PDB file of C-alpha atoms and ligand atoms in Angstrom:
ATOM      1  CA  UNK I   1      -4.067  99.893 139.531  1.00 41.00           C
ATOM      2  CA  UNK I   2      -0.715  99.082 138.166  1.00 42.00           C
ATOM      3  CA  UNK I   3      -1.874  99.577 134.594  1.00 45.00           C
ATOM      4  CA  UNK I   4      -3.400 103.013 135.407  1.00 43.00           C
ATOM      5  CA  UNK I   5      -0.116 104.082 136.996  1.00 44.00           C
ATOM      6  CA  UNK I   6       1.917 103.226 134.018  1.00 47.00           C
ATOM      7  CA  UNK I   7      -0.561 105.004 131.635  1.00 44.00           C
ATOM      8  CA  UNK I   8      -0.294 108.073 133.830  1.00 46.00           C
ATOM      9  CA  UNK I   9       3.532 107.741 133.743  1.00 46.00           C
ATOM     10  CA  UNK I  10       3.529 107.466 129.984  1.00 47.00           C
ATOM     11  CA  UNK I  11       1.320 110.510 129.724  1.00 44.00           C
ATOM     12  CA  UNK I  12       3.618 112.501 131.962  1.00 46.00           C
ATOM     13  CA  UNK I  13       6.607 111.506 129.885  1.00 45.00           C
ATOM     14  CA  UNK I  14       4.804 112.518 126.653  1.00 46.00           C
ATOM     15  CA  UNK I  15       3.906 115.893 128.169  1.00 43.00           C
ATOM     16  CA  UNK I  16       7.499 116.481 129.256  1.00 44.00           C
ATOM     17  CA  UNK I  17       8.759 115.629 125.729  1.00 44.00           C
ATOM     18  CA  UNK I  18       6.266 118.116 124.172  1.00 42.00           C
ATOM     19  CA  UNK I  19       7.261 120.822 126.661  1.00 43.00           C
ATOM     20  CA  UNK I  20      10.994 120.203 125.912  1.00 43.00           C
ATOM     21  CA  UNK I  21      10.377 120.385 122.193  1.00 40.00           C
ATOM     22  CA  UNK I  22       8.415 123.675 122.450  1.00 40.00           C
ATOM     23  CA  UNK I  23      11.105 125.043 124.772  1.00 39.00           C
ATOM     24  CA  UNK I  24      13.903 124.271 122.366  1.00 39.00           C
ATOM     25  CA  UNK I  25      11.967 125.868 119.490  1.00 37.00           C
ATOM     26  CA  UNK I  26      11.505 129.026 121.403  1.00 39.00           C
ATOM     27  CA  UNK I  27      15.139 129.171 122.589  1.00 41.00           C
ATOM     28  CA  UNK I  28      16.198 128.691 118.943  1.00 41.00           C
ATOM     29  CA  UNK I  29      14.113 131.266 117.222  1.00 43.00           C
ATOM     30  CA  UNK I  30      13.211 134.040 119.617  1.00 47.00           C
ATOM     31  CA  UNK I  31      12.574 136.621 116.923  1.00 55.00           C
ATOM     32  CA  UNK I  32      15.502 138.940 116.361  1.00 79.00           C
ATOM     33  CA  UNK I  33      17.766 137.667 119.044  1.00 86.00           C
ATOM     34  CA  UNK I  34      21.356 138.198 117.898  1.00 86.00           C
ATOM     35  CA  UNK I  35      23.159 134.839 117.258  1.00 86.00           C
ATOM     36  CA  UNK I  36      25.909 135.971 119.709  1.00 87.00           C
ATOM     37  CA  UNK I  37      23.311 136.330 122.477  1.00 88.00           C
ATOM     38  CA  UNK I  38      21.678 132.835 122.172  1.00 87.00           C
ATOM     39  CA  UNK I  39      20.432 131.751 125.624  1.00 82.00           C
ATOM     40  CA  UNK I  40      22.959 129.023 126.039  1.00 83.00           C
ATOM     41  CA  UNK I  41      25.823 131.438 125.709  1.00 82.00           C
ATOM     42  CA  UNK I  42      26.951 132.618 129.093  1.00 80.00           C
ATOM     43  CA  UNK I  43      29.711 134.677 127.533  1.00 84.00           C
ATOM     44  CA  UNK I  44      28.774 136.951 124.678  1.00 90.00           C
ATOM     45  CA  UNK I  45      31.594 137.828 122.238  1.00 90.00           C
ATOM     46  CA  UNK I  46      31.708 141.629 121.766  1.00 90.00           C
ATOM     47  CA  UNK I  47      33.150 141.351 118.244  1.00 90.00           C
ATOM     48  CA  UNK I  48      29.975 139.629 117.115  1.00 89.00           C
ATOM     49  CA  UNK I  49      27.681 142.418 118.410  1.00 89.00           C
ATOM     50  CA  UNK I  50      26.891 145.886 116.951  1.00 88.00           C
ATOM     51  CA  UNK I  51      28.275 148.838 118.879  1.00 88.00           C
ATOM     52  CA  UNK I  52      24.819 149.642 120.141  1.00 90.00           C
ATOM     53  CA  UNK I  53      23.098 146.491 121.353  1.00 90.00           C
ATOM     54  CA  UNK I  54      19.311 146.529 121.631  1.00 90.00           C
ATOM     55  CA  UNK I  55      18.535 144.662 124.886  1.00 88.00           C
ATOM     56  CA  UNK I  56      15.305 143.255 123.465  1.00 88.00           C
ATOM     57  CA  UNK I  57      17.459 141.513 120.936  1.00 90.00           C
ATOM     58  CA  UNK I  58      20.099 140.489 123.467  1.00 88.00           C
ATOM     59  CA  UNK I  59      18.948 139.619 126.998  1.00 84.00           C
ATOM     60  CA  UNK I  60      22.192 140.418 128.732  1.00 81.00           C
ATOM     61  CA  UNK I  61      21.379 140.566 132.374  1.00 73.00           C
ATOM     62  CA  UNK I  62      24.043 138.874 134.464  1.00 77.00           C
ATOM     63  CA  UNK I  63      26.009 137.799 131.429  1.00 87.00           C
ATOM     64  CA  UNK I  64      29.583 138.556 130.450  1.00 92.00           C
ATOM     65  CA  UNK I  65      30.617 140.545 127.369  1.00 93.00           C
ATOM     66  CA  UNK I  66      34.043 139.229 126.308  1.00 92.00           C
ATOM     67  CA  UNK I  67      36.644 140.728 124.012  1.00 90.00           C
ATOM     68  CA  UNK I  68      40.106 139.366 123.320  1.00 82.00           C
ATOM     69  CA  UNK I  69      40.683 137.780 126.686  1.00 82.00           C
ATOM     70  CA  UNK I  70      39.060 140.432 128.797  1.00 91.00           C
ATOM     71  CA  UNK I  71      35.402 141.019 129.690  1.00 94.00           C
ATOM     72  CA  UNK I  72      32.843 142.491 131.931  1.00 95.00           C
ATOM     73  CA  UNK I  73      29.475 141.595 133.421  1.00 94.00           C
ATOM     74  CA  UNK I  74      26.953 143.943 131.937  1.00 93.00           C
ATOM     75  CA  UNK I  75      26.385 146.705 134.585  1.00 93.00           C
ATOM     76  CA  UNK I  76      23.098 147.756 136.014  1.00 92.00           C
ATOM     77  CA  UNK I  77      21.115 150.463 134.231  1.00 93.00           C
ATOM     78  CA  UNK I  78      22.769 153.979 134.623  1.00 95.00           C
ATOM     79  CA  UNK I  79      26.314 152.500 134.818  1.00 95.00           C
ATOM     80  CA  UNK I  80      29.377 151.926 132.692  1.00 96.00           C
ATOM     81  CA  UNK I  81      32.204 149.525 133.280  1.00 96.00           C
ATOM     82  CA  UNK I  82      35.652 149.925 131.823  1.00 96.00           C
ATOM     83  CA  UNK I  83      38.150 147.008 131.880  1.00 96.00           C
ATOM     84  CA  UNK I  84      41.853 147.461 131.352  1.00 95.00           C
ATOM     85  CA  UNK I  85      44.480 144.772 131.225  1.00 94.00           C
ATOM     86  CA  UNK I  86      48.154 145.704 131.434  1.00 92.00           C
ATOM     87  CA  UNK I  87      50.131 142.913 129.781  1.00 86.00           C
ATOM     88  CA  UNK I  88      53.798 142.110 129.152  1.00 83.00           C
ATOM     89  CA  UNK I  89      53.267 142.480 125.409  1.00 72.00           C
ATOM     90  CA  UNK I  90      50.158 144.502 124.644  1.00 70.00           C
ATOM     91  CA  UNK I  91      47.104 145.868 126.238  1.00 78.00           C
ATOM     92  CA  UNK I  92      43.382 145.212 126.188  1.00 86.00           C
ATOM     93  CA  UNK I  93      40.605 147.616 126.959  1.00 91.00           C
ATOM     94  CA  UNK I  94      36.814 147.320 126.793  1.00 94.00           C
ATOM     95  CA  UNK I  95      33.936 149.583 127.801  1.00 94.00           C
ATOM     96  CA  UNK I  96      30.431 148.307 128.360  1.00 94.00           C
ATOM     97  CA  UNK I  97      27.845 150.981 129.106  1.00 94.00           C
ATOM     98  CA  UNK I  98      24.204 150.472 130.097  1.00 93.00           C
ATOM     99  CA  UNK I  99      22.908 154.104 130.229  1.00 93.00           C
ATOM    100  CA  UNK I 100      19.156 153.496 130.414  1.00 90.00           C
ATOM    101  CA  UNK I 101      18.661 149.731 130.642  1.00 83.00           C
ATOM    102  CA  UNK I 102      17.343 149.326 127.125  1.00 87.00           C
ATOM    103  CA  UNK I 103      20.564 149.310 125.090  1.00 90.00           C
ATOM    104  CA  UNK I 104      24.149 148.391 125.681  1.00 91.00           C
ATOM    105  CA  UNK I 105      26.920 150.518 124.282  1.00 92.00           C
ATOM    106  CA  UNK I 106      30.218 148.816 123.550  1.00 91.00           C
ATOM    107  CA  UNK I 107      33.492 150.624 122.678  1.00 87.00           C
ATOM    108  CA  UNK I 108      37.076 149.708 122.243  1.00 84.00           C
ATOM    109  CA  UNK I 109      36.147 146.282 120.933  1.00 84.00           C
ATOM    110  CA  UNK I 110      38.893 144.344 119.191  1.00 77.00           C
ATOM    111  CA  UNK I 111      42.588 143.820 119.945  1.00 64.00           C
ATOM    112  CA  UNK I 112      44.477 147.030 120.624  1.00 62.00           C
ATOM    113  CA  UNK I 113      47.452 147.294 118.324  1.00 56.00           C
ATOM    114  CA  UNK I 114      50.637 146.206 120.045  1.00 53.00           C
ATOM    115  CA  UNK I 115      52.993 148.872 118.907  1.00 47.00           C
ATOM    116  CA  UNK I 116      56.117 147.730 120.748  1.00 46.00           C
ATOM    117  CA  UNK I 117      58.883 147.366 118.257  1.00 42.00           C
ATOM    118  CA  UNK I 118      60.369 144.344 119.850  1.00 41.00           C
ATOM    119  CA  UNK I 119      59.254 142.439 122.942  1.00 41.00           C
ATOM    120  CA  UNK I 120      62.938 141.988 123.864  1.00 40.00           C
ATOM    121  CA  UNK I 121      63.432 145.693 124.002  1.00 43.00           C
ATOM    122  CA  UNK I 122      63.299 146.625 127.699  1.00 46.00           C
ATOM    123  CA  UNK I 123      63.758 150.370 127.201  1.00 56.00           C
ATOM    124  CA  UNK I 124      60.669 152.312 126.354  1.00 68.00           C
ATOM    125  CA  UNK I 125      60.561 154.169 123.023  1.00 82.00           C
ATOM    126  CA  UNK I 126      59.336 157.642 122.310  1.00 88.00           C
ATOM    127  CA  UNK I 127      60.275 161.148 123.632  1.00 92.00           C
ATOM    128  CA  UNK I 128      61.544 161.577 127.181  1.00 93.00           C
ATOM    129  CA  UNK I 129      58.636 161.894 129.775  1.00 94.00           C
ATOM    130  CA  UNK I 130      58.844 165.644 130.152  1.00 95.00           C
ATOM    131  CA  UNK I 131      58.908 166.205 126.447  1.00 95.00           C
ATOM    132  CA  UNK I 132      55.879 164.063 125.673  1.00 96.00           C
ATOM    133  CA  UNK I 133      52.520 165.867 125.941  1.00 96.00           C
ATOM    134  CA  UNK I 134      50.400 162.962 124.705  1.00 97.00           C
ATOM    135  CA  UNK I 135      47.428 161.818 126.722  1.00 97.00           C
ATOM    136  CA  UNK I 136      44.087 160.108 126.068  1.00 96.00           C
ATOM    137  CA  UNK I 137      41.051 160.623 128.224  1.00 96.00           C
ATOM    138  CA  UNK I 138      38.135 158.495 129.167  1.00 95.00           C
ATOM    139  CA  UNK I 139      34.609 159.739 129.727  1.00 95.00           C
ATOM    140  CA  UNK I 140      34.543 159.571 133.511  1.00 97.00           C
ATOM    141  CA  UNK I 141      36.364 161.064 136.532  1.00 97.00           C
ATOM    142  CA  UNK I 142      36.485 160.950 140.261  1.00 98.00           C
ATOM    143  CA  UNK I 143      34.221 163.612 141.748  1.00 97.00           C
ATOM    144  CA  UNK I 144      35.504 164.717 145.134  1.00 96.00           C
ATOM    145  CA  UNK I 145      36.831 161.440 146.420  1.00 97.00           C
ATOM    146  CA  UNK I 146      36.771 157.667 146.209  1.00 97.00           C
ATOM    147  CA  UNK I 147      37.089 155.480 149.326  1.00 98.00           C
ATOM    148  CA  UNK I 148      39.179 152.314 148.872  1.00 98.00           C
ATOM    149  CA  UNK I 149      40.305 149.192 150.851  1.00 98.00           C
ATOM    150  CA  UNK I 150      43.245 146.807 150.551  1.00 98.00           C
ATOM    151  CA  UNK I 151      42.697 143.071 150.577  1.00 98.00           C
ATOM    152  CA  UNK I 152      45.443 142.446 153.046  1.00 98.00           C
ATOM    153  CA  UNK I 153      45.454 138.675 153.145  1.00 97.00           C
ATOM    154  CA  UNK I 154      45.958 138.536 149.384  1.00 98.00           C
ATOM    155  CA  UNK I 155      49.414 140.266 149.746  1.00 98.00           C
ATOM    156  CA  UNK I 156      52.179 137.787 148.767  1.00 97.00           C
ATOM    157  CA  UNK I 157      54.089 136.291 151.665  1.00 94.00           C
ATOM    158  CA  UNK I 158      57.401 137.799 150.533  1.00 92.00           C
ATOM    159  CA  UNK I 159      56.147 141.385 150.946  1.00 97.00           C
ATOM    160  CA  UNK I 160      55.623 143.266 154.153  1.00 97.00           C
ATOM    161  CA  UNK I 161      51.897 143.910 154.447  1.00 97.00           C
ATOM    162  CA  UNK I 162      52.328 147.502 155.619  1.00 97.00           C
ATOM    163  CA  UNK I 163      54.936 148.072 152.941  1.00 98.00           C
ATOM    164  CA  UNK I 164      52.579 146.838 150.268  1.00 98.00           C
ATOM    165  CA  UNK I 165      49.707 149.014 151.475  1.00 98.00           C
ATOM    166  CA  UNK I 166      52.053 152.024 151.572  1.00 98.00           C
ATOM    167  CA  UNK I 167      53.052 151.310 147.947  1.00 98.00           C
ATOM    168  CA  UNK I 168      49.364 151.113 146.962  1.00 98.00           C
ATOM    169  CA  UNK I 169      48.602 154.466 148.725  1.00 98.00           C
ATOM    170  CA  UNK I 170      51.583 156.127 147.034  1.00 98.00           C
ATOM    171  CA  UNK I 171      50.581 154.804 143.677  1.00 98.00           C
ATOM    172  CA  UNK I 172      47.228 156.538 144.031  1.00 98.00           C
ATOM    173  CA  UNK I 173      48.702 159.725 145.429  1.00 98.00           C
ATOM    174  CA  UNK I 174      51.113 159.924 142.405  1.00 98.00           C
ATOM    175  CA  UNK I 175      47.987 160.359 140.287  1.00 98.00           C
ATOM    176  CA  UNK I 176      45.768 162.624 142.339  1.00 98.00           C
ATOM    177  CA  UNK I 177      48.642 164.824 143.549  1.00 98.00           C
ATOM    178  CA  UNK I 178      50.133 164.886 140.047  1.00 97.00           C
ATOM    179  CA  UNK I 179      53.651 163.737 141.084  1.00 97.00           C
ATOM    180  CA  UNK I 180      55.566 164.483 137.865  1.00 95.00           C
ATOM    181  CA  UNK I 181      59.149 165.206 137.243  1.00 88.00           C
ATOM    182  CA  UNK I 182      58.379 168.203 134.982  1.00 95.00           C
ATOM    183  CA  UNK I 183      57.203 170.868 137.456  1.00 95.00           C
ATOM    184  CA  UNK I 184      53.559 170.739 136.441  1.00 96.00           C
ATOM    185  CA  UNK I 185      51.173 171.965 139.090  1.00 95.00           C
ATOM    186  CA  UNK I 186      48.523 169.687 140.629  1.00 96.00           C
ATOM    187  CA  UNK I 187      45.110 170.768 139.606  1.00 96.00           C
ATOM    188  CA  UNK I 188      43.290 167.556 140.305  1.00 96.00           C
ATOM    189  CA  UNK I 189      40.306 168.072 142.567  1.00 94.00           C
ATOM    190  CA  UNK I 190      39.442 164.405 143.220  1.00 95.00           C
ATOM    191  CA  UNK I 191      41.283 162.238 145.733  1.00 97.00           C
ATOM    192  CA  UNK I 192      41.518 158.710 147.176  1.00 98.00           C
ATOM    193  CA  UNK I 193      40.820 157.962 150.847  1.00 98.00           C
ATOM    194  CA  UNK I 194      42.230 154.746 152.265  1.00 98.00           C
ATOM    195  CA  UNK I 195      39.702 153.088 154.619  1.00 98.00           C
ATOM    196  CA  UNK I 196      41.724 150.083 155.793  1.00 98.00           C
ATOM    197  CA  UNK I 197      41.940 146.394 155.183  1.00 98.00           C
ATOM    198  CA  UNK I 198      39.094 144.243 153.977  1.00 97.00           C
ATOM    199  CA  UNK I 199      38.553 140.552 153.435  1.00 95.00           C
ATOM    200  CA  UNK I 200      36.447 141.259 150.428  1.00 94.00           C
ATOM    201  CA  UNK I 201      38.069 140.294 147.183  1.00 94.00           C
ATOM    202  CA  UNK I 202      38.376 142.551 144.166  1.00 96.00           C
ATOM    203  CA  UNK I 203      35.527 142.338 141.680  1.00 95.00           C
ATOM    204  CA  UNK I 204      37.889 140.835 139.136  1.00 96.00           C
ATOM    205  CA  UNK I 205      37.972 137.153 138.031  1.00 95.00           C
ATOM    206  CA  UNK I 206      41.136 135.091 137.400  1.00 95.00           C
ATOM    207  CA  UNK I 207      40.006 134.853 133.727  1.00 93.00           C
ATOM    208  CA  UNK I 208      40.242 138.590 133.325  1.00 93.00           C
ATOM    209  CA  UNK I 209      36.625 139.663 133.747  1.00 95.00           C
ATOM    210  CA  UNK I 210      35.130 142.548 135.711  1.00 96.00           C
ATOM    211  CA  UNK I 211      32.465 141.036 137.934  1.00 93.00           C
ATOM    212  CA  UNK I 212      29.239 142.787 138.881  1.00 87.00           C
ATOM    213  CA  UNK I 213      30.591 145.503 141.066  1.00 82.00           C
ATOM    214  CA  UNK I 214      29.732 145.679 144.721  1.00 89.00           C
ATOM    215  CA  UNK I 215      30.282 149.362 145.107  1.00 91.00           C
ATOM    216  CA  UNK I 216      33.463 148.869 147.161  1.00 96.00           C
ATOM    217  CA  UNK I 217      36.812 149.830 145.732  1.00 98.00           C
ATOM    218  CA  UNK I 218      39.455 147.236 146.567  1.00 98.00           C
ATOM    219  CA  UNK I 219      43.086 146.609 145.547  1.00 98.00           C
ATOM    220  CA  UNK I 220      44.383 143.105 145.949  1.00 98.00           C
ATOM    221  CA  UNK I 221      46.726 140.491 144.572  1.00 98.00           C
ATOM    222  CA  UNK I 222      45.490 137.296 142.923  1.00 98.00           C
ATOM    223  CA  UNK I 223      45.414 135.322 139.710  1.00 97.00           C
ATOM    224  CA  UNK I 224      44.966 136.728 136.219  1.00 97.00           C
ATOM    225  CA  UNK I 225      45.507 135.241 132.764  1.00 94.00           C
ATOM    226  CA  UNK I 226      49.176 134.481 131.931  1.00 93.00           C
ATOM    227  CA  UNK I 227      50.668 137.626 130.375  1.00 92.00           C
ATOM    228  CA  UNK I 228      48.404 140.060 132.261  1.00 94.00           C
ATOM    229  CA  UNK I 229      50.430 141.733 134.957  1.00 95.00           C
ATOM    230  CA  UNK I 230      47.719 143.997 136.395  1.00 97.00           C
ATOM    231  CA  UNK I 231      44.030 144.606 135.788  1.00 97.00           C
ATOM    232  CA  UNK I 232      41.733 147.465 136.550  1.00 97.00           C
ATOM    233  CA  UNK I 233      37.848 147.726 136.519  1.00 98.00           C
ATOM    234  CA  UNK I 234      36.276 151.084 136.838  1.00 98.00           C
ATOM    235  CA  UNK I 235      32.504 151.344 137.388  1.00 97.00           C
ATOM    236  CA  UNK I 236      30.974 154.780 136.863  1.00 97.00           C
ATOM    237  CA  UNK I 237      27.536 156.404 136.946  1.00 97.00           C
ATOM    238  CA  UNK I 238      26.375 157.863 133.673  1.00 96.00           C
ATOM    239  CA  UNK I 239      26.147 161.711 133.967  1.00 96.00           C
ATOM    240  CA  UNK I 240      24.409 163.788 131.202  1.00 92.00           C
ATOM    241  CA  UNK I 241      26.501 166.596 129.706  1.00 93.00           C
ATOM    242  CA  UNK I 242      29.491 166.025 132.034  1.00 95.00           C
ATOM    243  CA  UNK I 243      32.038 163.263 132.706  1.00 96.00           C
ATOM    244  CA  UNK I 244      30.567 160.138 134.276  1.00 97.00           C
ATOM    245  CA  UNK I 245      31.120 159.785 138.045  1.00 97.00           C
ATOM    246  CA  UNK I 246      33.385 157.031 139.271  1.00 97.00           C
ATOM    247  CA  UNK I 247      31.503 154.745 141.651  1.00 97.00           C
ATOM    248  CA  UNK I 248      34.193 152.230 142.404  1.00 97.00           C
ATOM    249  CA  UNK I 249      37.522 151.035 141.005  1.00 98.00           C
ATOM    250  CA  UNK I 250      39.089 147.713 141.667  1.00 98.00           C
ATOM    251  CA  UNK I 251      42.723 146.734 140.828  1.00 98.00           C
ATOM    252  CA  UNK I 252      44.253 143.237 140.897  1.00 98.00           C
ATOM    253  CA  UNK I 253      48.019 142.513 140.637  1.00 98.00           C
ATOM    254  CA  UNK I 254      48.842 139.074 139.277  1.00 98.00           C
ATOM    255  CA  UNK I 255      50.868 137.234 141.917  1.00 98.00           C
ATOM    256  CA  UNK I 256      50.487 133.784 140.411  1.00 97.00           C
ATOM    257  CA  UNK I 257      52.592 134.430 137.306  1.00 97.00           C
ATOM    258  CA  UNK I 258      54.750 137.398 138.470  1.00 97.00           C
ATOM    259  CA  UNK I 259      56.942 138.482 141.365  1.00 97.00           C
ATOM    260  CA  UNK I 260      56.417 141.808 143.168  1.00 98.00           C
ATOM    261  CA  UNK I 261      58.519 144.181 145.242  1.00 97.00           C
ATOM    262  CA  UNK I 262      58.055 147.439 147.092  1.00 97.00           C
ATOM    263  CA  UNK I 263      61.730 148.311 147.511  1.00 92.00           C
ATOM    264  CA  UNK I 264      64.043 148.254 144.579  1.00 90.00           C
ATOM    265  CA  UNK I 265      67.381 146.905 145.572  1.00 90.00           C
ATOM    266  CA  UNK I 266      70.377 146.053 143.488  1.00 91.00           C
ATOM    267  CA  UNK I 267      69.539 142.381 144.100  1.00 92.00           C
ATOM    268  CA  UNK I 268      66.101 142.771 142.530  1.00 93.00           C
ATOM    269  CA  UNK I 269      65.392 140.151 139.853  1.00 94.00           C
ATOM    270  CA  UNK I 270      62.247 139.698 137.792  1.00 95.00           C
ATOM    271  CA  UNK I 271      59.967 141.585 140.201  1.00 96.00           C
ATOM    272  CA  UNK I 272      57.513 144.265 139.309  1.00 96.00           C
ATOM    273  CA  UNK I 273      57.282 147.401 141.420  1.00 97.00           C
ATOM    274  CA  UNK I 274      53.954 147.574 143.274  1.00 98.00           C
ATOM    275  CA  UNK I 275      53.810 151.448 143.369  1.00 98.00           C
ATOM    276  CA  UNK I 276      54.650 151.762 139.690  1.00 97.00           C
ATOM    277  CA  UNK I 277      51.873 149.350 138.617  1.00 97.00           C
ATOM    278  CA  UNK I 278      49.328 150.905 140.981  1.00 98.00           C
ATOM    279  CA  UNK I 279      50.230 154.399 139.659  1.00 98.00           C
ATOM    280  CA  UNK I 280      49.337 153.343 136.065  1.00 97.00           C
ATOM    281  CA  UNK I 281      46.134 151.619 137.156  1.00 98.00           C
ATOM    282  CA  UNK I 282      45.083 154.602 139.273  1.00 98.00           C
ATOM    283  CA  UNK I 283      45.571 156.692 136.183  1.00 98.00           C
ATOM    284  CA  UNK I 284      42.687 154.658 134.784  1.00 98.00           C
ATOM    285  CA  UNK I 285      40.647 155.221 137.995  1.00 98.00           C
ATOM    286  CA  UNK I 286      41.014 158.996 137.484  1.00 98.00           C
ATOM    287  CA  UNK I 287      39.952 158.852 133.842  1.00 97.00           C
ATOM    288  CA  UNK I 288      43.134 158.557 131.785  1.00 97.00           C
ATOM    289  CA  UNK I 289      43.378 156.140 128.937  1.00 96.00           C
ATOM    290  CA  UNK I 290      46.392 154.546 127.347  1.00 93.00           C
ATOM    291  CA  UNK I 291      49.181 156.163 125.385  1.00 93.00           C
ATOM    292  CA  UNK I 292      50.545 154.083 122.516  1.00 91.00           C
ATOM    293  CA  UNK I 293      53.591 152.227 123.602  1.00 87.00           C
ATOM    294  CA  UNK I 294      55.710 152.617 120.440  1.00 88.00           C
ATOM    295  CA  UNK I 295      55.510 156.388 120.171  1.00 92.00           C
ATOM    296  CA  UNK I 296      54.919 157.349 123.899  1.00 94.00           C
ATOM    297  CA  UNK I 297      56.577 154.569 125.832  1.00 92.00           C
ATOM    298  CA  UNK I 298      58.072 156.802 128.528  1.00 94.00           C
ATOM    299  CA  UNK I 299      54.770 157.991 129.843  1.00 95.00           C
ATOM    300  CA  UNK I 300      53.293 156.305 132.894  1.00 96.00           C
ATOM    301  CA  UNK I 301      50.067 155.814 130.953  1.00 96.00           C
ATOM    302  CA  UNK I 302      51.819 154.023 128.023  1.00 93.00           C
ATOM    303  CA  UNK I 303      50.209 150.728 127.354  1.00 89.00           C
ATOM    304  CA  UNK I 304      52.920 148.374 128.619  1.00 85.00           C
ATOM    305  CA  UNK I 305      54.872 148.220 131.850  1.00 86.00           C
ATOM    306  CA  UNK I 306      58.483 149.374 131.408  1.00 87.00           C
ATOM    307  CA  UNK I 307      59.460 146.080 133.018  1.00 90.00           C
ATOM    308  CA  UNK I 308      60.652 144.574 136.262  1.00 94.00           C
ATOM    309  CA  UNK I 309      63.066 146.058 138.849  1.00 95.00           C
ATOM    310  CA  UNK I 310      62.575 149.712 137.861  1.00 94.00           C
ATOM    311  CA  UNK I 311      60.353 152.510 139.027  1.00 94.00           C
ATOM    312  CA  UNK I 312      60.144 154.951 136.078  1.00 92.00           C
ATOM    313  CA  UNK I 313      56.322 154.760 136.099  1.00 94.00           C
ATOM    314  CA  UNK I 314      56.020 156.065 139.677  1.00 96.00           C
ATOM    315  CA  UNK I 315      56.763 159.584 138.342  1.00 95.00           C
ATOM    316  CA  UNK I 316      54.261 161.040 135.801  1.00 97.00           C
ATOM    317  CA  UNK I 317      55.296 162.416 132.419  1.00 97.00           C
ATOM    318  CA  UNK I 318      54.123 165.705 130.901  1.00 97.00           C
ATOM    319  CA  UNK I 319      51.213 164.056 128.999  1.00 97.00           C
ATOM    320  CA  UNK I 320      50.066 162.133 132.072  1.00 98.00           C
ATOM    321  CA  UNK I 321      50.005 165.340 134.180  1.00 98.00           C
ATOM    322  CA  UNK I 322      48.359 167.480 131.502  1.00 98.00           C
ATOM    323  CA  UNK I 323      45.755 164.785 130.899  1.00 98.00           C
ATOM    324  CA  UNK I 324      44.812 164.725 134.577  1.00 98.00           C
ATOM    325  CA  UNK I 325      44.725 168.486 134.958  1.00 97.00           C
ATOM    326  CA  UNK I 326      42.569 168.811 131.852  1.00 96.00           C
ATOM    327  CA  UNK I 327      39.818 166.706 133.443  1.00 94.00           C
ATOM    328  CA  UNK I 328      39.564 168.371 136.851  1.00 93.00           C
TER     329      UNK I 328
HETATM  330 ZN1   ZN J   1      46.418 150.623 131.313  1.00 70.13          ZN
END
């Protein structure tokens, strides 16, 4: 009896070994799978992929496409995700689109050029805001309205909760009401509707990745990679022959590495203004892209923040306003 048992055990072991061998062979050499998409790689490096990724050659479901410190979980068929990181010295942007579920389209892969003349320079360079008509546009917009929530418990202890929510609301309104200092009329037809507090977290990871989106737009504070002050993820539905329709847009402000304020007093030191940061990120929600920092640094949509203890980005420049009006 004992002997039979051990023969059976030996047989079972042998079978397992054969199965493992066969498994590793298949994993290694699935015909045509891009090297960057090998099954053991949970994160797929965008730079190692073609701009159009055949999903048969890259089983991407549930995996993260990464690019220069930012990334996004591949969205469900029919959707696009755009990730934007606002940093102290540069900016990263990545778009991952899954229009039909058979191929993934990547754009803005690679490090965006940091055009700031000197990182010690605190004043932005370029024409004054009302003399600068530059804007760049993304392929999506807010149709009618987007409902959003604030993750109240994430608001840092030093800030009044209601004050922080007010600053978030104002940041959004600065965009959809086109609050510029140049006298340009508001022609934006989309708007934001605040629905209250939520305990749900933003769909953004501390490592700077847009998670699979849950369809709920949330603004909150939390951790982000060192150097990243704020981060926005916009999920949109692909629309044929018209701009894609924003489904949800999450924003995280980095409270682990940076201080925040909602009221700029003379005593302010080293704190970023919540309303200014949210204004820039809401520009992304409404479909604006970045303006190059070196030549258009006074626009709200310029790549980098104009720094702490100032509120210049609350007010839109000519290009920001024109860019919004041109989409709606
Ligand atoms: Zn940005």
